[in-house]
CSV table of C-alpha atoms in Angstrom, one decimal:
chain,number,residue,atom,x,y,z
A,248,UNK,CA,-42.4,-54.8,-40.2
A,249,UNK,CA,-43.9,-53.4,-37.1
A,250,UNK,CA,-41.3,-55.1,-34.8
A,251,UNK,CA,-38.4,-53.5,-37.2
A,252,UNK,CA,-40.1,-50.4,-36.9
A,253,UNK,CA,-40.2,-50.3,-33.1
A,254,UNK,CA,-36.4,-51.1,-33.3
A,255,UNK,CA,-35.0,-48.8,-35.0
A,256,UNK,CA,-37.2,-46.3,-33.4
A,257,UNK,CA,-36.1,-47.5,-29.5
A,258,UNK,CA,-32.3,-47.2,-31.5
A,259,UNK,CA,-32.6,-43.8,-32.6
A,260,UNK,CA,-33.9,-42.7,-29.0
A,261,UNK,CA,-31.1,-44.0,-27.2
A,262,UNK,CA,-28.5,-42.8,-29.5
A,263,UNK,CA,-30.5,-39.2,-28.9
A,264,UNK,CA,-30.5,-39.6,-25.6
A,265,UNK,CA,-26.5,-40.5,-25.7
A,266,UNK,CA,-25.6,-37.7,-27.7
A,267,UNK,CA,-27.8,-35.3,-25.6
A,268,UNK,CA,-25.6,-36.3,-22.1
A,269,UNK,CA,-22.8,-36.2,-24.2
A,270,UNK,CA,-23.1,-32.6,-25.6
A,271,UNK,CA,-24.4,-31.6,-21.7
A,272,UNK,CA,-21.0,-33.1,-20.3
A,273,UNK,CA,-18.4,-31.4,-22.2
A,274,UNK,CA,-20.1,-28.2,-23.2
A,275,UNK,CA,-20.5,-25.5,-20.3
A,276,UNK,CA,-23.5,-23.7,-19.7
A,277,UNK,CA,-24.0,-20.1,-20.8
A,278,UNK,CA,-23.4,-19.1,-17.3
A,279,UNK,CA,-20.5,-21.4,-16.8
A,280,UNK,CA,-19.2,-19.7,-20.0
A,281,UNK,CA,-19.9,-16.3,-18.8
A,282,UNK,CA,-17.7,-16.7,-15.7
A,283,UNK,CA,-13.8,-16.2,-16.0
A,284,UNK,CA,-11.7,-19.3,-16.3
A,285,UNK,CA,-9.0,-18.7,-13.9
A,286,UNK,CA,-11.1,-16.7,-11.2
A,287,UNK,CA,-9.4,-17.0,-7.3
A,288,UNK,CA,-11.9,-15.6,-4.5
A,289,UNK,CA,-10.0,-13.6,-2.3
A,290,UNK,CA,-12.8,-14.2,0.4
A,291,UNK,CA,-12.0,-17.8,0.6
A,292,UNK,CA,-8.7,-19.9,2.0
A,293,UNK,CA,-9.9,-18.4,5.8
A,294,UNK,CA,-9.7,-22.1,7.3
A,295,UNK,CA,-7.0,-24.1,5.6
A,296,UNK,CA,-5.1,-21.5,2.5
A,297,UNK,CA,-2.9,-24.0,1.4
A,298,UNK,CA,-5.9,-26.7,0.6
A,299,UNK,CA,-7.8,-24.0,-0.7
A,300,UNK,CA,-5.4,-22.7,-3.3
A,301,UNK,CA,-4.8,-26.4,-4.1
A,302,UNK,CA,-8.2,-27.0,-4.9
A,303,UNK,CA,-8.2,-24.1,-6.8
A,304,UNK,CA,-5.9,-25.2,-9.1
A,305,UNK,CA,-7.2,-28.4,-9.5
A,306,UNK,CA,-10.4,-27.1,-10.4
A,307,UNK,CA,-9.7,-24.0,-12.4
A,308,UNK,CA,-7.3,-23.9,-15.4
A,309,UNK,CA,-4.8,-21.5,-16.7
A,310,UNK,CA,-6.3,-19.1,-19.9
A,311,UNK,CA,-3.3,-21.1,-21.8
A,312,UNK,CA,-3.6,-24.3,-21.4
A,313,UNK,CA,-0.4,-24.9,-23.4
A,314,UNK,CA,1.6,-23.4,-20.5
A,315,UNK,CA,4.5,-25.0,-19.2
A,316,UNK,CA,4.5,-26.4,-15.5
A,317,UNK,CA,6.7,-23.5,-14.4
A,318,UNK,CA,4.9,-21.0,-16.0
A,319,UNK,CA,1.6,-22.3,-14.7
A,320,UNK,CA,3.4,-22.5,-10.9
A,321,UNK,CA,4.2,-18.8,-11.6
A,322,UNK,CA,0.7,-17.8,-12.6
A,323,UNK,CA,-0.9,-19.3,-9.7
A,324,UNK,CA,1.8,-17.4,-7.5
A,325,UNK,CA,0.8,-14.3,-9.4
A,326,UNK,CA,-2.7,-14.5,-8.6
A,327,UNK,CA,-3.0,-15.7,-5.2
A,328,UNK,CA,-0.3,-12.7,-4.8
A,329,UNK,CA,-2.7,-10.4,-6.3
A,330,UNK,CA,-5.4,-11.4,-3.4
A,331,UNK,CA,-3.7,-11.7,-0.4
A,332,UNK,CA,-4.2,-9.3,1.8
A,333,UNK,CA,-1.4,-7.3,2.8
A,334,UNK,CA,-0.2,-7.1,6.5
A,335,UNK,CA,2.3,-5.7,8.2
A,336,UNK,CA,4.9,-7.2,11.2
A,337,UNK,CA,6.9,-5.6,13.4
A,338,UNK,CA,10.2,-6.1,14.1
A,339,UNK,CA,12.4,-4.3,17.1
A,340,UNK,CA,15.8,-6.2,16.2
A,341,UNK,CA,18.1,-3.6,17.8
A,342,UNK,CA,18.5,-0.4,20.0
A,343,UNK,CA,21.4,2.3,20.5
A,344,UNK,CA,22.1,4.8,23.0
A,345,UNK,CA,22.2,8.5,22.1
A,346,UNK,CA,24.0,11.4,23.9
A,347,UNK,CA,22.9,15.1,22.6
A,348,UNK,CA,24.6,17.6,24.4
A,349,UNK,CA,22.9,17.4,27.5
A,350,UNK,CA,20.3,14.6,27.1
A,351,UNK,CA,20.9,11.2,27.0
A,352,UNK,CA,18.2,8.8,25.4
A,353,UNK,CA,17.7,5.3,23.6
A,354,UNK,CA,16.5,4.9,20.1
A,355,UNK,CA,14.6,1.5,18.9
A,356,UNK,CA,15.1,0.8,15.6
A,357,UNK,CA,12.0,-1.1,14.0
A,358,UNK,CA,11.8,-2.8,11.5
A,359,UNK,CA,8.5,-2.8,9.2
A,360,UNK,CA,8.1,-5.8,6.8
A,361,UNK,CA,5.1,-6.6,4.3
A,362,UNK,CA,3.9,-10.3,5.2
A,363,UNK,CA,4.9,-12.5,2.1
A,364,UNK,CA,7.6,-10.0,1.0
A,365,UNK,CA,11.2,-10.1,0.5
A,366,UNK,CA,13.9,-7.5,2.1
A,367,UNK,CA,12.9,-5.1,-0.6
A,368,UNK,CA,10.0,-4.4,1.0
A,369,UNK,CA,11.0,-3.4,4.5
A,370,UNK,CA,11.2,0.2,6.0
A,371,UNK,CA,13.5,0.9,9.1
A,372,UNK,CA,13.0,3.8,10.9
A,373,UNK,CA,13.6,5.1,14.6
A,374,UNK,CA,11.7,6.0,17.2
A,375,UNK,CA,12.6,6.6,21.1
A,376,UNK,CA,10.8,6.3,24.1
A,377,UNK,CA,9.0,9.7,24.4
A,378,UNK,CA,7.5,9.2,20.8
A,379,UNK,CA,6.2,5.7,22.1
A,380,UNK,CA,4.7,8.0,25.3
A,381,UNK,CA,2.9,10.8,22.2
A,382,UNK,CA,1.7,8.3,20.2
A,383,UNK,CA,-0.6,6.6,23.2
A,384,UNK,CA,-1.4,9.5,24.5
A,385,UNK,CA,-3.0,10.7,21.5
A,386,UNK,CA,-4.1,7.4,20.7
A,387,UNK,CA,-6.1,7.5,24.0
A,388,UNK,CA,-7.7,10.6,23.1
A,389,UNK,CA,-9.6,9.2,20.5
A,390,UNK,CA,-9.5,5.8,20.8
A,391,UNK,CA,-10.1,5.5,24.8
A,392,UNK,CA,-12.6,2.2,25.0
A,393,UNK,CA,-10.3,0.3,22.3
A,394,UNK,CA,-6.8,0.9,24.2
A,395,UNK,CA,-8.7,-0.1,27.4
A,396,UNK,CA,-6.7,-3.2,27.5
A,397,UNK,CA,-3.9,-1.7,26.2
A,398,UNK,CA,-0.9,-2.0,28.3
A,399,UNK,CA,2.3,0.5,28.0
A,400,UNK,CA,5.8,0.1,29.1
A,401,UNK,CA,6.3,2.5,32.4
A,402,UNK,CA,8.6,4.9,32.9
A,403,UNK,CA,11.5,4.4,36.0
A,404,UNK,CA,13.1,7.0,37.8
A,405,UNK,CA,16.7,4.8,37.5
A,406,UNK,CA,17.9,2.1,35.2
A,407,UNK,CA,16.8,3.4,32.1
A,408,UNK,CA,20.0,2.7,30.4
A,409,UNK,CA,20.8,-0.5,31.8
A,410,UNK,CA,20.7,-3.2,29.6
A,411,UNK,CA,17.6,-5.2,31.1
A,412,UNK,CA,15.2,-2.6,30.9
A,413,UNK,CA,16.0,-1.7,27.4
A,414,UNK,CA,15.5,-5.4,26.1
A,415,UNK,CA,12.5,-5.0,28.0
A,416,UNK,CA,11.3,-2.3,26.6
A,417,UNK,CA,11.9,-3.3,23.3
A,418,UNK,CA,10.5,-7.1,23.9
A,419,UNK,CA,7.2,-4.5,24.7
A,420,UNK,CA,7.2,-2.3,21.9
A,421,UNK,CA,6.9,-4.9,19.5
A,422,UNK,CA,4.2,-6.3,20.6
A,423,UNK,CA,2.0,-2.7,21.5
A,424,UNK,CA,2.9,-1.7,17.7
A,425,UNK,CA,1.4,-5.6,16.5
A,426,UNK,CA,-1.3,-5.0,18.6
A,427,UNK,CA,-2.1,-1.7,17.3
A,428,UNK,CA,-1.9,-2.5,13.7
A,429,UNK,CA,-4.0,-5.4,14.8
A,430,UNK,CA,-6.8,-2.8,15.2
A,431,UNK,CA,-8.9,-1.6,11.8
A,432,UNK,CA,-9.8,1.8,13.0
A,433,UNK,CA,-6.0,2.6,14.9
A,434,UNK,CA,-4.4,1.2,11.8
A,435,UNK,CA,-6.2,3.7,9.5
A,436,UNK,CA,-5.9,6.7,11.7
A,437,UNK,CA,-3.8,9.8,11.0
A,438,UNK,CA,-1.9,10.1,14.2
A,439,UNK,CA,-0.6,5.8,14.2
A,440,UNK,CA,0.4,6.7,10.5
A,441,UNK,CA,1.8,10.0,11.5
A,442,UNK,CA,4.0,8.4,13.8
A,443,UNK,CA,5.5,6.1,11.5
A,444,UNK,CA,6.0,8.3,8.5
A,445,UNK,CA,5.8,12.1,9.8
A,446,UNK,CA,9.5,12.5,11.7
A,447,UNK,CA,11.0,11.3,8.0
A,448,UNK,CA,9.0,13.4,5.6
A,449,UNK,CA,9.3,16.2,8.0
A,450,UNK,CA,13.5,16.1,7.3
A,451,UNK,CA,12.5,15.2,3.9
A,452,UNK,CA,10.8,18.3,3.4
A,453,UNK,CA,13.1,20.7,5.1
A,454,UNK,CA,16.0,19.2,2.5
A,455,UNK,CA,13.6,20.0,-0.2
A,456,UNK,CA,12.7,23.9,1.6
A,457,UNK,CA,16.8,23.9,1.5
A,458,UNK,CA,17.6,22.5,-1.7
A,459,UNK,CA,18.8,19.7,-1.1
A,460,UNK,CA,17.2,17.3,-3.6
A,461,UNK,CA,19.1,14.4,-3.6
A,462,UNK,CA,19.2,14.0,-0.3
A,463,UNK,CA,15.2,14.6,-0.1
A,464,UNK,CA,14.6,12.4,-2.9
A,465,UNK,CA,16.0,9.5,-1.2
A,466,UNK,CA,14.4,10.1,2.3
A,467,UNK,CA,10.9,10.4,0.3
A,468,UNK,CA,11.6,6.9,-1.8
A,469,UNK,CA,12.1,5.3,1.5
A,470,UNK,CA,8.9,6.9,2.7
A,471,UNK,CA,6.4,6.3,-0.3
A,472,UNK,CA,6.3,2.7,0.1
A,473,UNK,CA,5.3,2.7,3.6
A,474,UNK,CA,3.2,5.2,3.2
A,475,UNK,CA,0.9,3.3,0.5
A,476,UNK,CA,1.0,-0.3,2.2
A,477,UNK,CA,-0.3,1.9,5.3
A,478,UNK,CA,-2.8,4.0,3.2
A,479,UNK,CA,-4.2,1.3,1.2
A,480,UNK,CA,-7.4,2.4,0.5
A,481,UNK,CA,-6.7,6.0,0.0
A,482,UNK,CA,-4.6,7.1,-2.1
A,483,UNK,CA,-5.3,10.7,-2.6
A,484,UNK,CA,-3.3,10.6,1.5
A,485,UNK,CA,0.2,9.6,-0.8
A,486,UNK,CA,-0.1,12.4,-3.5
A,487,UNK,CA,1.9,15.0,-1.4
A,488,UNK,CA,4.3,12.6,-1.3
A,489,UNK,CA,4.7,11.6,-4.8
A,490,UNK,CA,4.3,15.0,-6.2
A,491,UNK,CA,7.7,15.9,-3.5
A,492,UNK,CA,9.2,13.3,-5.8
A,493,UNK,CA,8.2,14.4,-8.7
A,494,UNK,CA,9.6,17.6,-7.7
A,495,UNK,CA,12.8,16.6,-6.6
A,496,UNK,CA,13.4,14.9,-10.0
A,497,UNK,CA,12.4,17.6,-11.8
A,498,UNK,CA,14.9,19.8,-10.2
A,499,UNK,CA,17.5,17.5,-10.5
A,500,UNK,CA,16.5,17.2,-14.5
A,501,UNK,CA,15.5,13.7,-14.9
A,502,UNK,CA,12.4,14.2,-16.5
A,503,UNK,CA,11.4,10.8,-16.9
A,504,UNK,CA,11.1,9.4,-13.8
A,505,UNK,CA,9.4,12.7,-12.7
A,506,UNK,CA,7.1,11.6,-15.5
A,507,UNK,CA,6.8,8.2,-14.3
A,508,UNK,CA,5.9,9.3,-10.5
A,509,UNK,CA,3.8,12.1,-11.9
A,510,UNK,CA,1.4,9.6,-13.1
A,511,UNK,CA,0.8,7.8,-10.4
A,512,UNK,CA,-0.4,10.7,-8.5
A,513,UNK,CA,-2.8,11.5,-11.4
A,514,UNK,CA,-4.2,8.3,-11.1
A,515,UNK,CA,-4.9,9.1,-7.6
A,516,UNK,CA,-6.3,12.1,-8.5
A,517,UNK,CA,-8.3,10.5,-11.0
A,518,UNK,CA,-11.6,11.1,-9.3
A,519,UNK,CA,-10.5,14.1,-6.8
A,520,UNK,CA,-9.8,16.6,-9.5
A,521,UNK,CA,-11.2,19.4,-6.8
A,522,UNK,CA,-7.7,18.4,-4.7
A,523,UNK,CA,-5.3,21.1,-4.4
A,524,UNK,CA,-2.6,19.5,-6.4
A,525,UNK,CA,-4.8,18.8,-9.2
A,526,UNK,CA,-4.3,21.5,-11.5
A,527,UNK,CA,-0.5,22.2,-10.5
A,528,UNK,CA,0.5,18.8,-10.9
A,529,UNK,CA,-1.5,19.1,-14.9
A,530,UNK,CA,0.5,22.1,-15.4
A,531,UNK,CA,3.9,20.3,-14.5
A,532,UNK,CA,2.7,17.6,-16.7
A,533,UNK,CA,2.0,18.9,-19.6
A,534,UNK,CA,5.9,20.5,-19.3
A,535,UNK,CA,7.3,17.4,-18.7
A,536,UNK,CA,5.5,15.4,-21.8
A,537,UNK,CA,6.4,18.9,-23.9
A,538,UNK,CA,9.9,17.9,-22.9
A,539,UNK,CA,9.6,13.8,-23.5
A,540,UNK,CA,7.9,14.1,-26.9
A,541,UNK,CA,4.9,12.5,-25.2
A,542,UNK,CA,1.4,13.1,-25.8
A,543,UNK,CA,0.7,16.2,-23.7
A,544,UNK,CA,-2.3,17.4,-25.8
A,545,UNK,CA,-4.6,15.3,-23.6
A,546,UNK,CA,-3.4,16.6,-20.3
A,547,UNK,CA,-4.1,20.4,-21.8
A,548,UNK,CA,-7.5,18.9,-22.2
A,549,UNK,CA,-8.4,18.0,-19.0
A,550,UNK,CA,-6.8,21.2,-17.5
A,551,UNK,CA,-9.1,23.5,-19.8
A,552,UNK,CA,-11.4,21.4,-18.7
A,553,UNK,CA,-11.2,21.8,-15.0
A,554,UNK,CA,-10.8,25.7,-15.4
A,555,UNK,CA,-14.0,25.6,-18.2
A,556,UNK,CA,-15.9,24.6,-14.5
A,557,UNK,CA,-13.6,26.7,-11.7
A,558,UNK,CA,-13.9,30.3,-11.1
A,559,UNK,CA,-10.0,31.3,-11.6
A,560,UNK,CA,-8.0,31.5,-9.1
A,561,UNK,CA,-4.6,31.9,-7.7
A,562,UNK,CA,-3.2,28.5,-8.3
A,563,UNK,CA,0.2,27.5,-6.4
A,564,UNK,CA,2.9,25.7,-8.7
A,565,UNK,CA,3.4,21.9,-7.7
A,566,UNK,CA,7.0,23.5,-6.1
A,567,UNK,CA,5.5,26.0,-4.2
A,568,UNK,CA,2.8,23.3,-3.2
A,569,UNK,CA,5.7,21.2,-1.7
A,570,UNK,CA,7.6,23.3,0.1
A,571,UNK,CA,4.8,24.5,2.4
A,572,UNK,CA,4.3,20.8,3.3
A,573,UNK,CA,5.5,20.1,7.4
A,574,UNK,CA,6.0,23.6,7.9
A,575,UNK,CA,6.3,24.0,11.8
């Protein structure tokens, strides 16, 4: 009786022990469970990307674990898209010769693409030699100890226009404008920005001053996106920009993409409501839902909010605003 005893006893313990390593196998801790499923650290893939991400998704599964292999493919893209850091490259692919009255002068027409992108992505603007020569000098101003090393392409008394020296000079462009962005603090300075974006909005601008919307609006388009892969980080620096849009649309009454743009700069804005185009951009808001039958009792809110704390002042409209932009 003893020995039957002792039996079943050693029997229940192992099958307690067995269903103890069993419940600790396929249940997750509470701070396994507490951590998302399909997390991707965007501090990680420094050595080898590709292993990394495979790993990844090896070890991490998809929220739906009914998804299809091509969906699953596509989420994985999605997120690894979602933290890759987004650089810029340079590309000089061609130059032309310009003849203004009296001057004579080469334009270098770059090309700026978003690594991992398609063609949709790119900007192409122009610059020429003397805007190379401002932009260093400037740079140097400020930035003295990290151009040190910083070579730039000469100027010669003859031969600017011969074909050598302008292949050269482009080969050399190229590579000061990748080494440029290559530097954090030049990157994220106002004058390297200035120099890729200002000469643009500036004709931008002086359509809008002149009425010309159309014409602005599509010269600002091709600028926003530039602006905001350069600016990343601060996006209160695009708001001028997007509100000119919303402007232009306005004007050439198509409320709902001025709508559209209009809330991205309020989400900008979101925790800068002391910025200038705060309350005018509200005011041209709250219009614009009026018009679109959309909720535009929440916008009068937060602009009787903001004035409940302001002393009143004279407040420009988001137009006037605008116009006073790149005014020489």
């Amino acid at each position: 009786m003893d020995q039957d005893s002792h039996c079943t006893a050693e029997r229940e313990l192992l099958e307690a022990v067995s269903r103890i390593t069993t419940f600790s196998t396929a249940s997750p801790s509470d701070e396994e469970q507490n951590q998302p499923k399909a997390e991707i650290s965007c501090q990680v893939r420094k050595e080898n990307p590709e292993k990394d991400d495979l790993q990844d998704s090896n070890t991490s599964l998809s929220p739906n674990s009914s998804m299809t292999t091509k969906e699953l493919q596509e989420y994985w893209r999605n997120e690894k898209r979602q933290c890759r850091q987004v650089k810029l490259l340079f590309e000089i692919p061609s130059t032309r010769i310009v003849e203004h009255h009296l001057s004579k002068y080469v334009t270098y027409k770059i090309i700026i693409l978003q690594t991992g992108s398609f063609d949709s992505n790119k900007s192409v603007i122009e610059r020429r030699y003397s805007d190379f020569e401002k932009l260093h000098r400037n740079l140097l101003e400020e930035f003295s100890e990290e151009m040190e090393d910083v070579t730039f392409p000469k100027k010669t008394l003859t031969g600017n226009f011969t074909e050598e020296i302008i292949n050269e000079r482009k080969l050399a462009f190229k590579d000061y404008l990748r080494l440029l962005y290559s530097m954090k603090y030049i990157r994220k300075s106002k004058k390297f920005i200035d120099f890729l974006t200002r000469p643009e909005l500036q004709e931008a601008y002086g359509c809008l001053r002149g009425g010309q919307y159309t014409k602005a609006l599509e010269i600002l388009l091709e600028v926003i996106g530039l602006q905001e892969r350069l600016t990343r980080g601060n996006p209160v620096a695009i708001v001028p920009t997007l509100c000119a849009i919303v402007v232009c649309h306005k004007d050439l009454e198509n409320p709902t993409s001025a709508f559209e743009y209009g809330e991205k700069a309020l989400s900008c804005l979101c925790v800068h409501t002391s910025h200038r185009y705060y309350t005018p951009l509200l005011e041209t808001m709250i219009t614009l839902a009026y018009e679109l039958g959309k909720d535009f009792l929440s916008l009068q809110e937060k602009l009787e909010e903001w004035k409940a704390k302001k002393d009143p002042v004279r407040v420009f409209t988001l137009k006037e605003l605008a116009v006073q932009e790149y005014v020489q």
